[in-house]
Structures are given as structure tokens and as C-alpha cells.
Amino acid sequence: MPPPKGTVRIFVESDLAEGAAVSLSSTQSHYVTRVMRGRTGDLVALFNGRDGEWRGRIEKTAKNSCTVIAREQIRYQPPDSDLWLAFAPVKKARTDFIVEKATELGATRLLPTITARSETKRINRERLAANALEAAQQCRRLSVPVVAEPVSLDVLLDAWPLERPLFVLDETGRGEPIREAISQAAGKDKGGNCISVGFLVGPEGGFKGSELDAMNELAFVTRVGVGPRILRSETAVVSALACWQALAGDWIGIPD
Amino acid sequence: MPPPKGTVRIFVESDLAEGAAVSLSSTQSHYVTRVMRGRTGDLVALFNGRDGEWRGRIEKTAKNSCTVIAREQIRYQPPDSDLWLAFAPVKKARTDFIVEKATELGATRLLPTITARSETKRINRERLAANALEAAQQCRRLSVPVVAEPVSLDVLLDAWPLERPLFVLDETGRGEPIREAISQAAGKDKGGNCISVGFLVGPEGGFKGSELDAMNELAFVTRVGVGPRILRSETAVVSALACWQALAGDWIGIPD
């Protein structure tokens, strides 16, 4: 049973096991004791991306510290999807949005990618990682996606694992309908649902023709289309990840 | 051929036909002549939700007026999906986001719905309609969704057309996986893809158990699940509409 909604969920680095004493960081302590008014004896939920979710009891609080004792595992660690999202950073609020939504939708690696028409070429990686952490805590996810340093499209493609399908969102109308593309990739996997894939979403101005042509030469790339309207970057991100989860990911089975 | 990206697209009320002279509103005139610096002879694109998209030429500009002559139809009016979205309004920025995204994703009627746990009970309908219009212009959609007055969940359900399937996003884990639910509804339609459906997304706190139980009694309702994570309202909206378009809507065919 998941804890009741509204229970404070905290991501920690340390191992979780029965009786483990976990010292929260000063930011987390502040959040738990000041913002959420947690007191000794109150229950919180802990996760670390490895050991599932634990019910913990606040043991001790002081000015900038808080110790929680792990009491009972309340969820097993689910196998993570292996879902990468490469995206061209856009304006700040919309990039924040991409990170929040990709976290809710189960992406495991976020790869900011600079393309020919990128107008935003820098990101604050630390801030994006903090957004991802907050979104993971909020959506009851038991892991936190990794935010990579930005790279150019060339570097991304050069380093891309050859066996990992990469779906490139193509708004020129020449992409395969996303349902076909995903069903085909998922069908190739004989072992189950957990195949490793990635999506790439370009900047507001789209990819240059030469970028699309070059990507088209790569065996791991499939260009996919998402209909007749021109979607904003963040809409394309959410749409692509949702379609993946619905057709081949963890929305198929029975939610835990 | 669609006009080049960056062409100003303007929604007008009047009929469009070859040679038709269209007077823009003062807001539109300001936008075209001041913001976009349009001059006599420049090309713009016009649509009215009925007659497709037309290339027009600026004929005359004055202080707060601008006349455009429709010259040539550049896109036919596509058959609209018939896709309703009922949603519980959330905080302002996220409600704006829902309207923008639902427009990009082809929803035709937006139905703000107040539920037991709604914290936001009022909307500025005029502002939301303006957001929808702007999003339609931007995403090259040729129609604009209607924004209805808010109603209570009871009123929504009482007035719901019995023959229109309503998919209710259910985060309790008891919904059918969204892929199954959509495939089943789309499979029932013998005539093609254009079936009429609706989605309902609750507020941040979710539906009350009694609301879900009551909806469960209605023959037109199917509760659908979108995986093990708790999605924010706007993520659920985008996910649901994207899955619909990918599986049963206008992302299936070849974009125009």
C-alpha cells in the first residue's frame, strides 16, 4: 500500500533497510520540520532509487538537522524503464516544464542537445536536476532521472549506442506515425517490455533539413510524426513519452 | 503546401473566398502592422474554421485597421476530430497550459468542470478563449476550440450525450490501461476514425472515491489509468489527448 497522499516523500542517498538511521540534509530538514511542520514521531516516506520506498519515523529534530529511522518497506523498487530523452533546451519556463513532465513520465536520462536552430544554448544543469528531484518526490516515482551536460547534436549522435532505437520527432510530415514506429520497436523485443529507447525533440524552429537528412542515414534513427499540427517542443516531449509508456512502457500493466 | 513557417496566421470570422476583402479587428491590425511590421503587399495566412487556409495580401493599412484580400486557398479545411476535454481548472499558469496544449492536440470543446476537490472554481473564460485562439494560430490548426462556462461535475454528467464515450482519468490504479480503453472504443466505430469521445481530468487532489463510484455507474464512462506515477493534471491532459490522437485520431494518417 502506498502511503496516504500528502505524506512527505524524501529522496536520500543512503541505503535503506529496517532500522537504518538516515540524516536528512539541512535543506530537507528545513522542509520537513519548518515547511511541513514534521515533529518527532511523525511518519515520512523515504526512497533512494535502489531500495524501494520506506516508511520512516522522525527520530530527532534540531535546528538544521533531522534524523529519520526507516521502519518498513512499503513499495518494492520497480524495474525502471530505460527511456532517454534528448531535447533542445527552449525558454526557461518551458525547459523547466520539459524536465518536470519527463520525470513524471518516467524518462531516465535527460540529454540537453544543441541543434542548428537552438536559440537557447545553455542550461543550469543543477537547477534542472533539482526540478527533476522535486518532480520525482511529488509524483511518487522511486528514482530520479539523470540530467546530462548539454552536447551538440553531432556529439549526441556520435556517442549514441547503436543498439538503442532513437525516435526523432519530425514535423515535416515525412515521419512514420508514432504508433507504428513504437509498435514496431516494441515488437522487436522478445523478452518483455523493458526495451531501451530514446526520443529526440528539436527546438521551436524545428530541425534543419540537413540535420534530418543526416539523421536519416543512421540505422538507429526512426523519424516519427505526431500529426498535422505543429506542436511546441514541450508538447512534443510529453506526447512522445506518453505514447511510449501507453504502448510499450509501464502504463500497460496494472499500476502498483 | 503550407505557407513558410513564420507567416502570420490570423483567425477571422468572415467567409473566405477568392477576392474576399477581410477587415481585421483593431487588435489584429495592431499585431500585423506594428508587431509583425506588415506592409501593403505583404502576405499573411487567413482561416475561419470553415473555409480552409487562404493566402492573403495586405491591401491597405491605417492607424487601427488593416484590410487583407484573400487570394488563394492553400489548405482545405480538414474534418475536425470531435474530441471534448472536460478538466478541473487548476492554478492559473497550469490552466493556461491545459488550454494551450489541448488546442495543439486537437480538442474541439473545452469544458471546465468543478469537482469536490477543486480548489480553483472560477476561470476567466474570455482569457482562456483568447489563449486557445492564439495557440490555434500558432500551431497551424484551422479551427479554434470552444471554451464553455464552468459547470459542476454533476451538471456535466447529467448533460453528457449518452452515445459519447467519456474516459475518466483515474489515478487510483483501478482504471483500464489507456491503450486498451482507446483501442476498444475506436474498434467499435465501423465507419472510420472520426468517432466522438471525451476525456475528463480531475483536480490536483484527484476525484473523491464517491465521485468515481458514481461515475462508474454510468454506461458511457470508462475509467482509464496512466501508469504507476501520479501525474499532475496538465500532464494527464496532454498524455490522454496524445494517446487518443496517436491511436484513434489524426496522428494515424499522413499529415497534410
XYZ file of C-alpha atoms in Angstrom, chain A residues 61-250:
190
model
C 14.999 17.174 15.025
C 17.266 20.103 15.703
C 17.830 23.492 14.122
C 19.118 22.320 10.756
C 19.031 18.589 11.095
C 16.532 15.807 11.192
C 17.071 12.089 11.670
C 14.614 9.553 10.335
C 14.588 5.844 11.165
C 13.484 3.564 8.314
C 10.808 1.236 9.676
C 9.104 -0.739 6.973
C 9.363 -1.127 3.229
C 6.077 -0.032 1.687
C 6.918 -0.467 -2.026
C 9.425 -2.569 -3.875
C 11.771 -0.839 -6.270
C 10.112 -1.307 -9.669
C 12.340 -2.061 -12.646
C 12.900 1.340 -14.247
C 12.110 1.818 -17.891
C 15.234 2.667 -19.824
C 13.905 5.718 -21.587
C 16.188 8.518 -22.700
C 15.006 11.954 -23.728
C 17.250 14.185 -25.804
C 15.769 17.656 -26.170
C 16.816 21.048 -27.419
C 16.535 23.458 -24.497
C 13.958 26.167 -25.111
C 12.986 29.181 -23.000
C 13.483 28.773 -19.267
C 9.913 28.125 -18.145
C 9.295 25.674 -20.964
C 12.576 23.847 -20.334
C 11.651 23.525 -16.649
C 8.373 22.145 -17.817
C 10.060 19.573 -20.063
C 12.152 18.328 -17.136
C 9.169 18.128 -14.782
C 6.994 16.301 -17.315
C 9.742 13.924 -18.475
C 10.240 12.958 -14.825
C 6.526 12.309 -14.306
C 6.512 10.264 -17.498
C 9.386 8.042 -16.444
C 12.332 9.220 -18.556
C 15.592 8.003 -17.024
C 18.182 10.222 -18.744
C 17.641 13.798 -19.881
C 20.080 14.868 -22.575
C 20.023 18.586 -23.432
C 21.071 18.822 -27.062
C 22.066 21.886 -29.033
C 20.941 21.883 -32.666
C 21.437 24.271 -35.583
C 18.318 26.285 -34.775
C 18.701 26.245 -30.988
C 18.238 29.718 -29.593
C 18.924 28.551 -26.045
C 22.370 27.044 -25.796
C 22.966 26.988 -22.078
C 21.164 25.389 -19.232
C 21.581 25.458 -15.500
C 22.116 21.773 -15.000
C 21.944 21.966 -11.239
C 18.598 23.709 -11.338
C 17.186 21.203 -13.804
C 18.423 18.317 -11.641
C 16.709 19.908 -8.633
C 13.487 20.206 -10.655
C 13.720 16.551 -11.597
C 14.234 15.544 -7.974
C 11.268 17.603 -6.830
C 9.038 16.183 -9.563
C 10.105 12.620 -8.661
C 9.241 13.183 -4.994
C 5.893 14.643 -5.974
C 4.772 12.020 -8.483
C 5.695 9.077 -6.247
C 8.393 7.933 -8.620
C 11.085 5.842 -6.896
C 14.016 7.065 -8.962
C 15.307 10.378 -10.253
C 16.344 10.950 -13.874
C 19.899 11.994 -14.569
C 20.361 15.387 -16.262
C 23.416 15.345 -18.545
C 25.605 18.237 -19.641
C 24.435 19.791 -22.919
C 26.119 18.478 -26.047
C 25.796 19.335 -29.721
C 23.597 17.177 -31.929
C 26.702 15.759 -33.638
C 28.209 14.647 -30.344
C 24.911 13.151 -29.205
C 24.603 11.091 -32.374
C 28.274 10.046 -32.413
C 28.019 8.730 -28.882
C 24.564 7.169 -29.286
C 24.544 3.394 -28.560
C 23.930 1.674 -31.896
C 21.512 -0.875 -30.443
C 19.231 1.767 -28.878
C 16.434 2.949 -31.209
C 16.226 6.748 -31.393
C 12.884 8.232 -32.390
C 13.324 11.703 -33.835
C 10.237 13.906 -33.779
C 9.870 15.176 -37.318
C 7.347 17.872 -38.048
C 7.898 17.932 -41.808
C 5.186 15.303 -42.297
C 7.678 12.714 -43.513
C 7.897 10.790 -40.233
C 6.217 7.469 -39.592
C 3.066 7.772 -37.438
C 4.268 7.420 -33.848
C 2.020 4.449 -33.117
C 3.553 2.407 -35.948
C 7.100 3.348 -35.020
C 6.688 2.433 -31.359
C 4.739 -0.762 -32.012
C 7.423 -1.921 -34.400
C 10.268 -1.251 -31.978
C 8.415 -2.835 -29.075
C 7.545 -5.842 -31.224
C 11.215 -6.490 -31.869
C 11.826 -7.044 -28.207
C 11.262 -10.698 -27.444
C 11.974 -10.555 -23.726
C 9.284 -8.239 -22.378
C 8.513 -4.562 -22.168
C 11.762 -3.207 -20.867
C 13.467 -2.241 -24.088
C 15.880 0.658 -24.202
C 14.984 3.540 -26.463
C 15.358 7.288 -26.781
C 13.423 10.218 -28.197
C 14.842 13.414 -29.650
C 12.809 16.626 -29.803
C 14.191 19.683 -31.603
C 13.934 23.385 -30.823
C 10.965 25.649 -31.609
C 12.238 26.298 -35.138
C 12.482 22.568 -35.864
C 15.461 20.697 -37.253
C 17.247 21.934 -40.338
C 16.659 19.836 -43.441
C 20.328 18.884 -43.460
C 20.098 17.662 -39.860
C 17.114 15.484 -40.706
C 18.822 14.149 -43.821
C 21.966 13.268 -41.865
C 19.957 11.554 -39.119
C 18.027 9.641 -41.735
C 21.269 7.893 -42.705
C 21.716 6.443 -39.219
C 20.420 2.920 -38.748
C 19.245 3.536 -35.183
C 17.112 6.575 -36.138
C 13.398 6.463 -36.963
C 11.692 9.729 -37.794
C 8.249 9.874 -36.253
C 5.340 12.187 -36.912
C 2.791 13.486 -34.432
C 0.054 14.712 -36.691
C -0.827 17.702 -38.827
C -0.457 20.463 -36.240
C 2.896 21.991 -35.342
C 3.478 21.097 -31.705
C 5.590 23.186 -29.399
C 8.688 21.410 -28.118
C 7.286 20.631 -24.702
C 4.028 19.320 -26.166
C 6.024 17.026 -28.445
C 8.050 15.772 -25.455
C 5.009 14.930 -23.353
C 3.186 13.403 -26.317
C 6.085 11.181 -27.317
C 6.816 9.910 -23.811
C 3.120 9.327 -23.083
C 2.699 7.334 -26.294
C 5.747 5.274 -25.406
C 4.513 4.472 -21.899
C 0.998 3.705 -23.152
C 2.140 1.434 -25.979
C 5.326 -0.166 -24.711
C 6.135 1.096 -21.233
C 4.801 0.914 -17.721
